[in-house]
Short mmCIF file of C-alpha atoms in Angstrom, two decimals:
data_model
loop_
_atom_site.label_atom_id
_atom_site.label_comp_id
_atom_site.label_asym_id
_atom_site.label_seq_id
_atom_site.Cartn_x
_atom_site.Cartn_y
_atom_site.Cartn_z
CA UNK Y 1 0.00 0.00 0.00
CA UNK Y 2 1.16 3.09 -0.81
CA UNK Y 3 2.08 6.27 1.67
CA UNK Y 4 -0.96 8.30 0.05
CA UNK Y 5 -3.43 5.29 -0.28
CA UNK Y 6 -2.93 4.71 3.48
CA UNK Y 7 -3.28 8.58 4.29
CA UNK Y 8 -6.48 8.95 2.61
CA UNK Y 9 -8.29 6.84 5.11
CA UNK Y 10 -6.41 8.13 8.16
CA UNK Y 11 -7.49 11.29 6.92
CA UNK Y 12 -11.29 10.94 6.49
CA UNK Y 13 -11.13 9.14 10.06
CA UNK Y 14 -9.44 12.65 11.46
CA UNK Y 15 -12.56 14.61 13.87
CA UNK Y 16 -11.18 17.99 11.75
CA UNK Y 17 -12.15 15.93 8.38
CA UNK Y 18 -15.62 15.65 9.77
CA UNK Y 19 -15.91 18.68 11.51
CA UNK Y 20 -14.91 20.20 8.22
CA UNK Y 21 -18.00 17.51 6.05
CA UNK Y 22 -20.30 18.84 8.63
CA UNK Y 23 -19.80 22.50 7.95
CA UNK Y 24 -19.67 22.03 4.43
CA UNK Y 25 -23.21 20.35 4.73
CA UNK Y 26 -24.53 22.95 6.51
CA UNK Y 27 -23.44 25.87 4.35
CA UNK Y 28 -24.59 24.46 0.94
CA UNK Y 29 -27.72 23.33 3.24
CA UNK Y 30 -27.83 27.00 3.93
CA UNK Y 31 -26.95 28.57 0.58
CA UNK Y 32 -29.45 26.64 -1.15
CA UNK Y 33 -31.95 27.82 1.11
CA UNK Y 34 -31.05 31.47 0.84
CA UNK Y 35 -31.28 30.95 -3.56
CA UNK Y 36 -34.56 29.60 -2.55
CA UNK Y 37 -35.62 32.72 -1.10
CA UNK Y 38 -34.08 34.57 -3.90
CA UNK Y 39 -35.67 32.77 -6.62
CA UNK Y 40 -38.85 33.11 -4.75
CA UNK Y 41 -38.73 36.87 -3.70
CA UNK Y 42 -37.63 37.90 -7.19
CA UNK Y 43 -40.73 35.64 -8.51
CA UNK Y 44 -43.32 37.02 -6.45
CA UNK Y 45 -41.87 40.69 -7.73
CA UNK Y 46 -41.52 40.02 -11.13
CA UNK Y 47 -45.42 38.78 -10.55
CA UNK Y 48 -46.79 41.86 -8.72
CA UNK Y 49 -45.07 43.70 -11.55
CA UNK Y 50 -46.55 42.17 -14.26
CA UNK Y 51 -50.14 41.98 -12.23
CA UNK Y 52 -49.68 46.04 -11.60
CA UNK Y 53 -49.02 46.63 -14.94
CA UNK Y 54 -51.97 44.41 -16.03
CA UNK Y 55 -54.34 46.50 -14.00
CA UNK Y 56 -53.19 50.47 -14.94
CA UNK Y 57 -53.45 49.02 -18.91
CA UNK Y 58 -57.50 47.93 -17.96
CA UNK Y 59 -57.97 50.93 -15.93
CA UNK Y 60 -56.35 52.88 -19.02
CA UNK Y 61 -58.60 50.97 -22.02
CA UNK Y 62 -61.40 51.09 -19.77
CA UNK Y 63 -61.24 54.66 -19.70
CA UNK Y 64 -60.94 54.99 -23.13
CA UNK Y 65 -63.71 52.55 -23.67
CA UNK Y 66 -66.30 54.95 -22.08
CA UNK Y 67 -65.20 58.21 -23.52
CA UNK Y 68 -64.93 56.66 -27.01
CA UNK Y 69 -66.80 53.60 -27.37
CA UNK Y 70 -65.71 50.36 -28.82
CA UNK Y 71 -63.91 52.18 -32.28
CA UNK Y 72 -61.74 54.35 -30.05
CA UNK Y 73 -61.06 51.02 -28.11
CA UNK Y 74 -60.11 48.74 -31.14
CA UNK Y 75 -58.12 51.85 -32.77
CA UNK Y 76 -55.90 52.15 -29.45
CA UNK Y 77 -55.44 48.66 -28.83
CA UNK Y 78 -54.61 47.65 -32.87
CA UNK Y 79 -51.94 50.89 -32.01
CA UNK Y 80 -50.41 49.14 -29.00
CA UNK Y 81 -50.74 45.37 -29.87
CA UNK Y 82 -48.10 46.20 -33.32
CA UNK Y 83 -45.43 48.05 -31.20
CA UNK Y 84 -42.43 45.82 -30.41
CA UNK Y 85 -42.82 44.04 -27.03
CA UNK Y 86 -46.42 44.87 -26.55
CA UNK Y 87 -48.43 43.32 -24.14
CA UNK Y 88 -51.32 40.88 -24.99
CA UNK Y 89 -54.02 42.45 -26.47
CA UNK Y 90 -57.58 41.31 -27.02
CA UNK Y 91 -61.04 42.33 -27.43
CA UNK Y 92 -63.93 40.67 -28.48
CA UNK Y 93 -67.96 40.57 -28.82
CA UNK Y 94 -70.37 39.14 -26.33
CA UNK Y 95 -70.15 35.48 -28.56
CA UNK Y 96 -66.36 35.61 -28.24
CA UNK Y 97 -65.44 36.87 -31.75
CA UNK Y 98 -62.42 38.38 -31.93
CA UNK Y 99 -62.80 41.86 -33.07
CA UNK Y 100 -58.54 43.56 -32.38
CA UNK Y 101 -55.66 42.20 -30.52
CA UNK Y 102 -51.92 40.05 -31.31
CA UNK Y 103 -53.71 37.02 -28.75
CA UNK Y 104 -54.20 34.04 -32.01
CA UNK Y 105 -54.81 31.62 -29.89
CA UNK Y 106 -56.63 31.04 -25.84
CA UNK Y 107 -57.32 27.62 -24.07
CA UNK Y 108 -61.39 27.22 -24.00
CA UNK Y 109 -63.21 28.90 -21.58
CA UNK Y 110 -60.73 31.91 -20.89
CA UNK Y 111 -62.88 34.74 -21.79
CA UNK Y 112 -66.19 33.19 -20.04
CA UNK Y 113 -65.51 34.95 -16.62
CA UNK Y 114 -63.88 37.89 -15.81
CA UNK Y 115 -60.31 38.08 -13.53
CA UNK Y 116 -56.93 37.09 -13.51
CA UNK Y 117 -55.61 33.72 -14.14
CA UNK Y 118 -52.01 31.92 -15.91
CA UNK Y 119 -52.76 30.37 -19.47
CA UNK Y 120 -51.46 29.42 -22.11
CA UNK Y 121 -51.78 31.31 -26.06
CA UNK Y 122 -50.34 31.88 -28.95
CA UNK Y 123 -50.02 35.17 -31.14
CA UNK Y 124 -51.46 36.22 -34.46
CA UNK Y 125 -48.17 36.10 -36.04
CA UNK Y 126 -46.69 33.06 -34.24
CA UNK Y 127 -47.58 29.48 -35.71
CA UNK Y 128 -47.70 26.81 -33.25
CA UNK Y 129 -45.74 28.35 -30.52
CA UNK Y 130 -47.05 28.34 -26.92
CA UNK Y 131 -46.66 30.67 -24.47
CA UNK Y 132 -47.34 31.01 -20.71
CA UNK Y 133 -48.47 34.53 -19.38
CA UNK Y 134 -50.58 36.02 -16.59
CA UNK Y 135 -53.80 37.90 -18.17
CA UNK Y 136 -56.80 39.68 -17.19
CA UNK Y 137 -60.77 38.93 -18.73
CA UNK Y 138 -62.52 42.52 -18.30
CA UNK Y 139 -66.58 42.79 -19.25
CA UNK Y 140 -66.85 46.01 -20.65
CA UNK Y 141 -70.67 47.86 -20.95
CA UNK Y 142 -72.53 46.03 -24.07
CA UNK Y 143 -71.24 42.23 -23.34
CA UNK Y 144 -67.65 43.39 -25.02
CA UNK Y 145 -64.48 41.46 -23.67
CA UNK Y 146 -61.05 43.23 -23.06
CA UNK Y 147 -58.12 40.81 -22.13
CA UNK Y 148 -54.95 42.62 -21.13
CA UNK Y 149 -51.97 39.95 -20.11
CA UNK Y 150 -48.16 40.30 -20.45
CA UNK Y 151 -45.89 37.30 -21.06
CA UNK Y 152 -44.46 35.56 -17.90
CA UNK Y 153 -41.16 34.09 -20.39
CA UNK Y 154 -39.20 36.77 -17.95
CA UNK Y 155 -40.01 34.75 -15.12
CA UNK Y 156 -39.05 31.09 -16.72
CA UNK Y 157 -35.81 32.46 -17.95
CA UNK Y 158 -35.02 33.86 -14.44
CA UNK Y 159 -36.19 30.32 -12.87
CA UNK Y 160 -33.45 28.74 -14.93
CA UNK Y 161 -30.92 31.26 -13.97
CA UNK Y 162 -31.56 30.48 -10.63
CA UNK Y 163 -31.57 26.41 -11.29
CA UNK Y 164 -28.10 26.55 -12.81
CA UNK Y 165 -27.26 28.51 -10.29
CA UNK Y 166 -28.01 25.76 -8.15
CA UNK Y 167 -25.86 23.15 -9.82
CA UNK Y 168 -22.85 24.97 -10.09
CA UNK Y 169 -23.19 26.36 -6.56
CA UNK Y 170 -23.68 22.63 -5.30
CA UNK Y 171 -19.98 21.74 -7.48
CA UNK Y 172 -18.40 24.60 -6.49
CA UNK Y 173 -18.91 24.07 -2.77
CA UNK Y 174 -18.34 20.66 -3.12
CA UNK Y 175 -15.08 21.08 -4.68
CA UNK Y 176 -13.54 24.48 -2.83
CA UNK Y 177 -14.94 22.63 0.80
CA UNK Y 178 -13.99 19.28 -0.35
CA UNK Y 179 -10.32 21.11 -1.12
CA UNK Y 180 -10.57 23.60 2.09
CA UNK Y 181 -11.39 20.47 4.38
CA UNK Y 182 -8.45 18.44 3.45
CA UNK Y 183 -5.89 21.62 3.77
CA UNK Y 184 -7.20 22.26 6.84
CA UNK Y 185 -7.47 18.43 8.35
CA UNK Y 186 -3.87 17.45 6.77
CA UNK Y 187 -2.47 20.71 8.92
CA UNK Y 188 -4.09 19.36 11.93
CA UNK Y 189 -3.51 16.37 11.55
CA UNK Y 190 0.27 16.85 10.87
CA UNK Y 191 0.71 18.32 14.43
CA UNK Y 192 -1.29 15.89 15.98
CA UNK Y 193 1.15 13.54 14.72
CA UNK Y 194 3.97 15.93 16.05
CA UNK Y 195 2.47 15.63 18.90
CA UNK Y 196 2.01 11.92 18.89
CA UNK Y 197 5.79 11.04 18.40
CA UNK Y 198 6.83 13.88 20.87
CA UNK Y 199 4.53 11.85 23.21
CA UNK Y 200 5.80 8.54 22.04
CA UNK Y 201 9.33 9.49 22.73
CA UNK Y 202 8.35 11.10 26.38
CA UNK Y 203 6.78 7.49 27.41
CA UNK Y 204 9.88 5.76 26.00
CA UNK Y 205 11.88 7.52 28.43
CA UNK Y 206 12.74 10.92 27.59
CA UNK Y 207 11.34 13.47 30.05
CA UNK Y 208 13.03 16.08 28.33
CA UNK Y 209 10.55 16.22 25.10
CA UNK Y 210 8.58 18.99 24.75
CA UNK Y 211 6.01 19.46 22.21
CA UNK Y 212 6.32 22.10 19.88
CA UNK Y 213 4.41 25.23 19.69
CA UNK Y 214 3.55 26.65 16.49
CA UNK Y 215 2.96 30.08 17.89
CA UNK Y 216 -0.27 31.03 16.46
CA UNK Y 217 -2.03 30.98 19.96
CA UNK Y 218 -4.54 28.47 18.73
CA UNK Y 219 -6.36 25.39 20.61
CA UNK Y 220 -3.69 22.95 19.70
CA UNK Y 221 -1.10 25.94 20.77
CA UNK Y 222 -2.87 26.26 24.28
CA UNK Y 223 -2.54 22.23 24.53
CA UNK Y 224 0.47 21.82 23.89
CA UNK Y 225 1.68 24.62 26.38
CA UNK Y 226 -0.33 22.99 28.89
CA UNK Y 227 1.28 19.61 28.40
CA UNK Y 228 4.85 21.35 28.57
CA UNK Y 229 3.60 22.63 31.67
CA UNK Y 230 2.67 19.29 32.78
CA UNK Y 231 5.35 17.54 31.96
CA UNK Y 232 8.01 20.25 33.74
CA UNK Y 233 6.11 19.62 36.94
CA UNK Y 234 6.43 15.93 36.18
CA UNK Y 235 10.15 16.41 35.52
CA UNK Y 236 10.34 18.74 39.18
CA UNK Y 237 8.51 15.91 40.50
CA UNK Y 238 10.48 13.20 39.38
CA UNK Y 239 13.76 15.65 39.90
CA UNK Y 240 12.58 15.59 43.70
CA UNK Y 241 12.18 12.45 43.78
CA UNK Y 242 15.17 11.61 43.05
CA UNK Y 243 16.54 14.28 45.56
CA UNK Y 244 14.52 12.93 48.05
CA UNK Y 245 15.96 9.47 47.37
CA UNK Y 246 19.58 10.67 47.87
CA UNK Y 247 18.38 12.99 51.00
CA UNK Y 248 16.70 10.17 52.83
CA UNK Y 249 20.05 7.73 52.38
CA UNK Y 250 21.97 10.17 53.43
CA UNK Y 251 20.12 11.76 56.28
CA UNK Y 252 18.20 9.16 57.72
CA UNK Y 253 21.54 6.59 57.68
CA UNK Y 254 22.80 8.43 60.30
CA UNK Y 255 19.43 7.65 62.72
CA UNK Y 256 19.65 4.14 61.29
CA UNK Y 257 22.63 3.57 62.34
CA UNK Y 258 22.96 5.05 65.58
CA UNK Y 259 19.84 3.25 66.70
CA UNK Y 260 21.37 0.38 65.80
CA UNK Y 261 24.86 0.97 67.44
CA UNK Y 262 22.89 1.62 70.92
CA UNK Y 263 21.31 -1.42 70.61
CA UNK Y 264 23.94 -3.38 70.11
CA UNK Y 265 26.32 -1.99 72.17
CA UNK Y 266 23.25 -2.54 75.02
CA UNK Y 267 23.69 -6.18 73.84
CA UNK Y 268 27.35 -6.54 74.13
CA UNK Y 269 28.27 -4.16 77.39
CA UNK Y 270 25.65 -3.36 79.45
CA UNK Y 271 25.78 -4.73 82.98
CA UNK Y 272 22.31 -4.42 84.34
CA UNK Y 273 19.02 -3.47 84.35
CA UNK Y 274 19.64 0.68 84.70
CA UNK Y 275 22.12 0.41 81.46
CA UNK Y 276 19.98 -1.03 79.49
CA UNK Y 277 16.95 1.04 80.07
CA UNK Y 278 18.87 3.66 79.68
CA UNK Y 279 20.13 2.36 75.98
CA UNK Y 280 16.49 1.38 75.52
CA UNK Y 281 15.59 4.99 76.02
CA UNK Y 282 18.01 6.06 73.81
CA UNK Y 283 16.43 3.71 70.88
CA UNK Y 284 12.91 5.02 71.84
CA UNK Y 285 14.07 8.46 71.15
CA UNK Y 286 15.72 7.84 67.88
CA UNK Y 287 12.30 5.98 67.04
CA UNK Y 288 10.51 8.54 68.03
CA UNK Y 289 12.79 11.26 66.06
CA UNK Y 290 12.25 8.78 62.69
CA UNK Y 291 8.30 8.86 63.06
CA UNK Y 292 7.99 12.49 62.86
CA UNK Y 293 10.31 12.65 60.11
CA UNK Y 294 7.82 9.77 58.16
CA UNK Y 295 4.83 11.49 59.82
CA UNK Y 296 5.71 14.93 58.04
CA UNK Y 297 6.63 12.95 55.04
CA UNK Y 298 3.23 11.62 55.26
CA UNK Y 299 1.85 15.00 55.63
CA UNK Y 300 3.48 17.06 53.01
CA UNK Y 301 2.51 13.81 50.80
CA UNK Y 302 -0.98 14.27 51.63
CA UNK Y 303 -1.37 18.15 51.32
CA UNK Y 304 0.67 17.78 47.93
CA UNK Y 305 -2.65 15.41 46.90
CA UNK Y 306 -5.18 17.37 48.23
CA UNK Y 307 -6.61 15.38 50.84
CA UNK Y 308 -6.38 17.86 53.63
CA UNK Y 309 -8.59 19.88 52.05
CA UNK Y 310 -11.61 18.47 53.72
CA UNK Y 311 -13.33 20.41 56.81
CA UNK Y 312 -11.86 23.94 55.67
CA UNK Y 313 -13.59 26.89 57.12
CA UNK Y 314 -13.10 30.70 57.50
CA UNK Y 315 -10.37 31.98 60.33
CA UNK Y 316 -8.94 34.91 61.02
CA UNK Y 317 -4.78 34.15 60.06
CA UNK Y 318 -4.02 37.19 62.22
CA UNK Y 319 -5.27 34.88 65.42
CA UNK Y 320 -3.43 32.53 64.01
CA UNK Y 321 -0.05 34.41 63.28
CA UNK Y 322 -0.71 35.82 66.96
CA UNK Y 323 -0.97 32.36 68.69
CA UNK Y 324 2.29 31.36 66.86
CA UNK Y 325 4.53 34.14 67.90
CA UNK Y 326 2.88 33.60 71.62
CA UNK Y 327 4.22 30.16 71.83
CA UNK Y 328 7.48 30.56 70.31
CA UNK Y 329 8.11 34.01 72.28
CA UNK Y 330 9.85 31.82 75.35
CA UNK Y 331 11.59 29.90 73.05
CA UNK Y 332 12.85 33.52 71.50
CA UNK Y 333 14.03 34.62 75.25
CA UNK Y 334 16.10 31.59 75.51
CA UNK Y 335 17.82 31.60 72.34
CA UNK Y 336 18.32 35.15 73.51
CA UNK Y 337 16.85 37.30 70.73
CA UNK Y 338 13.41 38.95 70.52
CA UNK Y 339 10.25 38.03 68.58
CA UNK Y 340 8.43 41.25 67.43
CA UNK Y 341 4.93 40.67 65.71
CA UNK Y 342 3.23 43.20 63.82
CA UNK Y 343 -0.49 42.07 62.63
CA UNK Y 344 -3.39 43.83 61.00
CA UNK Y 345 -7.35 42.51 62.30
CA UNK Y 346 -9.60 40.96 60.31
CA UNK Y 347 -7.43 38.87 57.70
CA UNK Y 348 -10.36 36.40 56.81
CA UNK Y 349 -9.40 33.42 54.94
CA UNK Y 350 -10.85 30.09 54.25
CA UNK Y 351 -8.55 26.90 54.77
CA UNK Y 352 -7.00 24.80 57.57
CA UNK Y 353 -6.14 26.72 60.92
CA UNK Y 354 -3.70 23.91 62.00
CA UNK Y 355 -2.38 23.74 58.76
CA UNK Y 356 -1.64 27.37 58.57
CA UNK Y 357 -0.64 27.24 62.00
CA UNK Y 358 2.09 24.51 61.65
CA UNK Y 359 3.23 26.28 58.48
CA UNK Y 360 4.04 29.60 60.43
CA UNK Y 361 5.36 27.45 63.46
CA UNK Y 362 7.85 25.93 61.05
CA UNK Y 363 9.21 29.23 59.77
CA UNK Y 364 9.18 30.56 63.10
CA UNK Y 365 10.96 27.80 64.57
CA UNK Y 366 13.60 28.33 61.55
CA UNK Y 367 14.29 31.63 61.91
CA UNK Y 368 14.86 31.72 65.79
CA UNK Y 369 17.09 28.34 64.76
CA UNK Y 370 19.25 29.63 62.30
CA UNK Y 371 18.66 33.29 62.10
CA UNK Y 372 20.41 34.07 65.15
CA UNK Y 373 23.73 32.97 65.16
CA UNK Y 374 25.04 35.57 63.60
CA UNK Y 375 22.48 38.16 64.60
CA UNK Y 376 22.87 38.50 68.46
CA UNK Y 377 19.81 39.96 70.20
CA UNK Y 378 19.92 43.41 69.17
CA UNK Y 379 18.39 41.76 65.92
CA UNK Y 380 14.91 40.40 66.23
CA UNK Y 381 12.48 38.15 64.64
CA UNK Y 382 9.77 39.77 63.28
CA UNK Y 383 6.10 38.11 62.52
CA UNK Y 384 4.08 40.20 60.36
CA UNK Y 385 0.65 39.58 58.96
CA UNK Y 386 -1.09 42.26 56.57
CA UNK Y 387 -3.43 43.00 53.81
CA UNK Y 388 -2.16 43.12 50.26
CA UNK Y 389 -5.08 43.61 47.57
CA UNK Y 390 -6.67 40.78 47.21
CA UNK Y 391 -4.33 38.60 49.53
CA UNK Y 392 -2.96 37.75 52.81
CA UNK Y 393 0.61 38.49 53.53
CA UNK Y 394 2.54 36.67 56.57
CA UNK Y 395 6.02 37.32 56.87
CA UNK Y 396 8.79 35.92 59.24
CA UNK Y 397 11.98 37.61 59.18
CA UNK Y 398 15.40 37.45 60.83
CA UNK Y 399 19.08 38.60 60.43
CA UNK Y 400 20.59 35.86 60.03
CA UNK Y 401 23.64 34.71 57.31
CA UNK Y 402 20.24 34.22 55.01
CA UNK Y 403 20.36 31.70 51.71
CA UNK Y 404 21.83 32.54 48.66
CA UNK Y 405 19.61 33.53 45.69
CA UNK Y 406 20.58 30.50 43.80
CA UNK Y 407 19.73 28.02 46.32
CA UNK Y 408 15.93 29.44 47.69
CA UNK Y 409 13.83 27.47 45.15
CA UNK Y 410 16.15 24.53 46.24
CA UNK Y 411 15.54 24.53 50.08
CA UNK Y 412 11.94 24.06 49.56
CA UNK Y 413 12.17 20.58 48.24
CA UNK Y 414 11.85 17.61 50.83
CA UNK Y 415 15.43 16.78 53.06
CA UNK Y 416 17.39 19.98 51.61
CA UNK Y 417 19.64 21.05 53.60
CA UNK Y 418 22.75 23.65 53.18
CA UNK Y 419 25.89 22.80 54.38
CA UNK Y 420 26.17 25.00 57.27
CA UNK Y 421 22.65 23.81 58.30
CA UNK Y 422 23.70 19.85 58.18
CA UNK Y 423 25.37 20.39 62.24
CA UNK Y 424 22.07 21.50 63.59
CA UNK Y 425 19.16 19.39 64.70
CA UNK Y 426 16.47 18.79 61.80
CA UNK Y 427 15.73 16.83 58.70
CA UNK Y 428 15.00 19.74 56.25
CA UNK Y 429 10.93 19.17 56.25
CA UNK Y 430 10.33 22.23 57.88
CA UNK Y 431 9.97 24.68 54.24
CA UNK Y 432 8.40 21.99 52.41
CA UNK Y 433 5.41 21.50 54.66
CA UNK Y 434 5.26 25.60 54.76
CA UNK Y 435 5.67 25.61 50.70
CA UNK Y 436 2.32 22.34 50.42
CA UNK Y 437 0.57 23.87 52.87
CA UNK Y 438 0.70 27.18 50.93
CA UNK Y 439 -0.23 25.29 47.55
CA UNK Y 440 -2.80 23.87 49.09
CA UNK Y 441 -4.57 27.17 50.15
CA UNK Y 442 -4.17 28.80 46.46
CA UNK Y 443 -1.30 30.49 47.86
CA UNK Y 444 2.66 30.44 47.61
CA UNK Y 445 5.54 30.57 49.57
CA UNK Y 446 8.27 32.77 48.55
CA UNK Y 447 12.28 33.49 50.12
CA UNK Y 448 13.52 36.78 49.72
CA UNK Y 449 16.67 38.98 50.96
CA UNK Y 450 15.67 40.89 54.32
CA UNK Y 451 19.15 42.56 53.85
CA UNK Y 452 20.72 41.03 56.05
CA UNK Y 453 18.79 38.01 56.78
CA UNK Y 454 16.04 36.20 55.07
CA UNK Y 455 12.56 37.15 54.96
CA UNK Y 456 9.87 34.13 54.26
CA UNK Y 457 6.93 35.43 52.73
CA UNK Y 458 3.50 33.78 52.70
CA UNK Y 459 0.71 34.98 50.40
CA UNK Y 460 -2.83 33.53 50.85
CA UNK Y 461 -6.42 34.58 48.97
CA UNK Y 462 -7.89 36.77 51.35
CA UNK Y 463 -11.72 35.36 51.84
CA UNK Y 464 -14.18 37.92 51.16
CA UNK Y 465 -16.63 38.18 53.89
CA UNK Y 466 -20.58 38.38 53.02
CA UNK Y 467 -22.34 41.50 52.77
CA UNK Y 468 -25.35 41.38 54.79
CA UNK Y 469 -28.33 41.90 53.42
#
């Protein structure tokens, strides 16, 4: 089979080919309709003309009839009936004789009643020709006939016009939409199959396809930008995966490890019962510290699928940024620095107090941790919580050494943790629950210089509250 005999049925199986049929039915649908019309309308004129005409020519003759009698009447019309393209012409006696006119010939029966009807004649100086034309029987005073028509051959010629019309309108459509549908459907379908193979060659293992973008800001444009955006969250998923991986060998080997080592140095050295509860206490709080780093693995998992998004309601986050700084201000005093809040009322939002909560408790707990080593206590945290627009702004801030520029999208993955972070206590969870629980709100979670220091903003919808009525 040959590359074009096996297009040709890919192509007519294409939705744009049939999309494409379909609108090509329904305009010659529509255009014959609208030549329908035409032919009718322009019909029903040429008809009233004719029928006007018909009546001012009686009302004329009639006229003449009464101020001149029947010779004025057969004069006039003999006068009209030999100019060239003259109307029909015909009057006769009360037994039907014909007495002036260019009618030769009339079906039987025309001039027995007066008004208007469609026949058939012939003229005096035709021989077996028939014609079709709309005509008028008049009874004029004394049992005389007048019959005034005008030839409706106008009409038929226009009729035929208007059929070929219809034939080469039904080809021409045909053709141009048979020709505009498979332009159009071969372009589509040629980046669909982009498309496809781009797709093929993702699944076969190469997250770095991208499908191409033709730049004409069209549905398959939007698509495709879509699916690149897809598939660079997929590859910053599958990129923190990865980082995750390494993280968790590396940071949770030590736990391993050590629990391990007190257990089996309790085995091999201790001498009684107070040594080895004491090395049993030990393994209870290494346990302990390796189910809160699984429990907020578990919960960053969790708010990263949605599933915490059940049994939101509106709070106030200035409560909440207000409880927060209360329960970390001791833990400010003994660190020996000072935890300054600033917070606006009334910042209504809808969403997860605890959530939010443990989100600002994290960066709290961060910035008294490592924003005041180098900072002494003339430097202070600061907790602020304002109104932005349309959004909710809470800030923690400190004067610490900060993070470089290059590494603040970095630190909010899962187990990232900078070098001169890696002697203090923690498992680098603490941004990444702040940066789900922000997603998970509508919101984001951004670092930025606080010169010195680093500031961690959070930005929330603000949830507008109901107007009473």
């Amino acid at each position: 089979m040959t590359p074009q005999s096996s297009f040709l049925p890919k192509l007519f199986r294409t939705t744009a080919f049939r999309l494409s049929f379909a609108y090509l039915v329904t305009f010659a649908i529509f255009a014959f309709v609208i030549l329908g019309y035409v032919a009718w309308n322009a019909t029903k004129v040429l008809d009233g003309q004719i029928v006007d005409t018909i009546s001012a020519e009686i009302t004329g003759l009639a006229e003449q009839y009464r101020l001149g009698g029947i010779r004025r009447l057969v004069a006039i019309v003999d006068r009209r009936s030999r100019q060239p393209g003259a109307s029909l012409y015909l009057v006769t006696n009360f037994q039907g004789e014909r007495i002036a006119g260019n009618v030769g010939a009339l079906p039987p029966g025309t001039l027995d009643e007066a008004g208007q009807r469609e026949v058939t004649y012939a003229r005096t100086d035709e021989e077996a020709r028939e014609h079709k034309a709309i005509v008028r029987v008049f009874v004029l005073p004394g049992g005389f006939r007048l019959l005034v028509g005008r030839d409706v051959d106008e009409r038929i010629r226009i009729r035929d016009i208007i059929r070929r019309a219809f034939g080469l309108s039904l080809l021409l459509i045909g053709i141009l939409g048979c020709l505009g549908g498979w332009f159009v459907t071969r372009r589509v379908l040629k980046r669909v199959d982009d498309m496809t193979a781009t797709t093929e060659t993702i699944m076969a293992g190469d997250l770095n396809g991208r499908l191409q973008i033709a730049g004409t800001g069209d549905e398959l444009d939007r698509l495709a930008q879509n699916l690149n955006a897809m598939l660079d969250r997929i590859g910053e998923l599958m990129t923190g995966l990865t980082e995750v991986s390494n993280n968790i060998a590396h940071d949770l080997k030590t736990p391993l490890t050590r629990l391990r080592n007190r257990a089996d140095e309790a085995l091999r050295s201790a001498m009684g019962p107070d040594e080895l509860r004491a090395a049993l206490d030990g393994v209870i709080e290494e346990s302990d510290n390796l189910i809160r780093v699984f429990n907020a693995l578990l919960m960053i998992a969790r708010l990263e699928a949605g599933h915490q998004s059940e049994g939101m309601a509106d709070f106030d986050a200035a409560e909440v940024a207000r409880g927060v700084a209360d329960l970390y201000e001791p833990v400010a005093e003994e660190a020996g620095t000072e935890l300054k809040l600033e917070v606006e009322p009334g910042l209504l939002i809808h969403g997860s107090r605890e959530l939010l909560g443990q989100a600002v408790a994290n960066l709290v707990d961060n910035a008294i941790k490592y924003g005041t080593e180098a900072s002494g206590p003339q430097a202070p945290v600061t907790v602020k919580a304002r109104k932005e627009g349309d959004a909710v702004i809470i800030t923690v801030g400190d004067r610490g050494p900060g993070i470089p520029a290059d590494d603040r999208n970095r630190v909010l993955g899962r187990f990232v943790r900078l070098e001169e972070a890696r002697s203090r206590p923690g498992f680098g969870l603490g941004l990444s629950i702040a940066a789900a629980v922000a997603r998970l709100h509508g919101g984001t979670l951004s670092l930025n210089d606080n010169k010195p220091g680093l500031e961690v903003q959070l930005s929330l919808p603000q949830r507008q509250a109901a107007v009473p009525v």
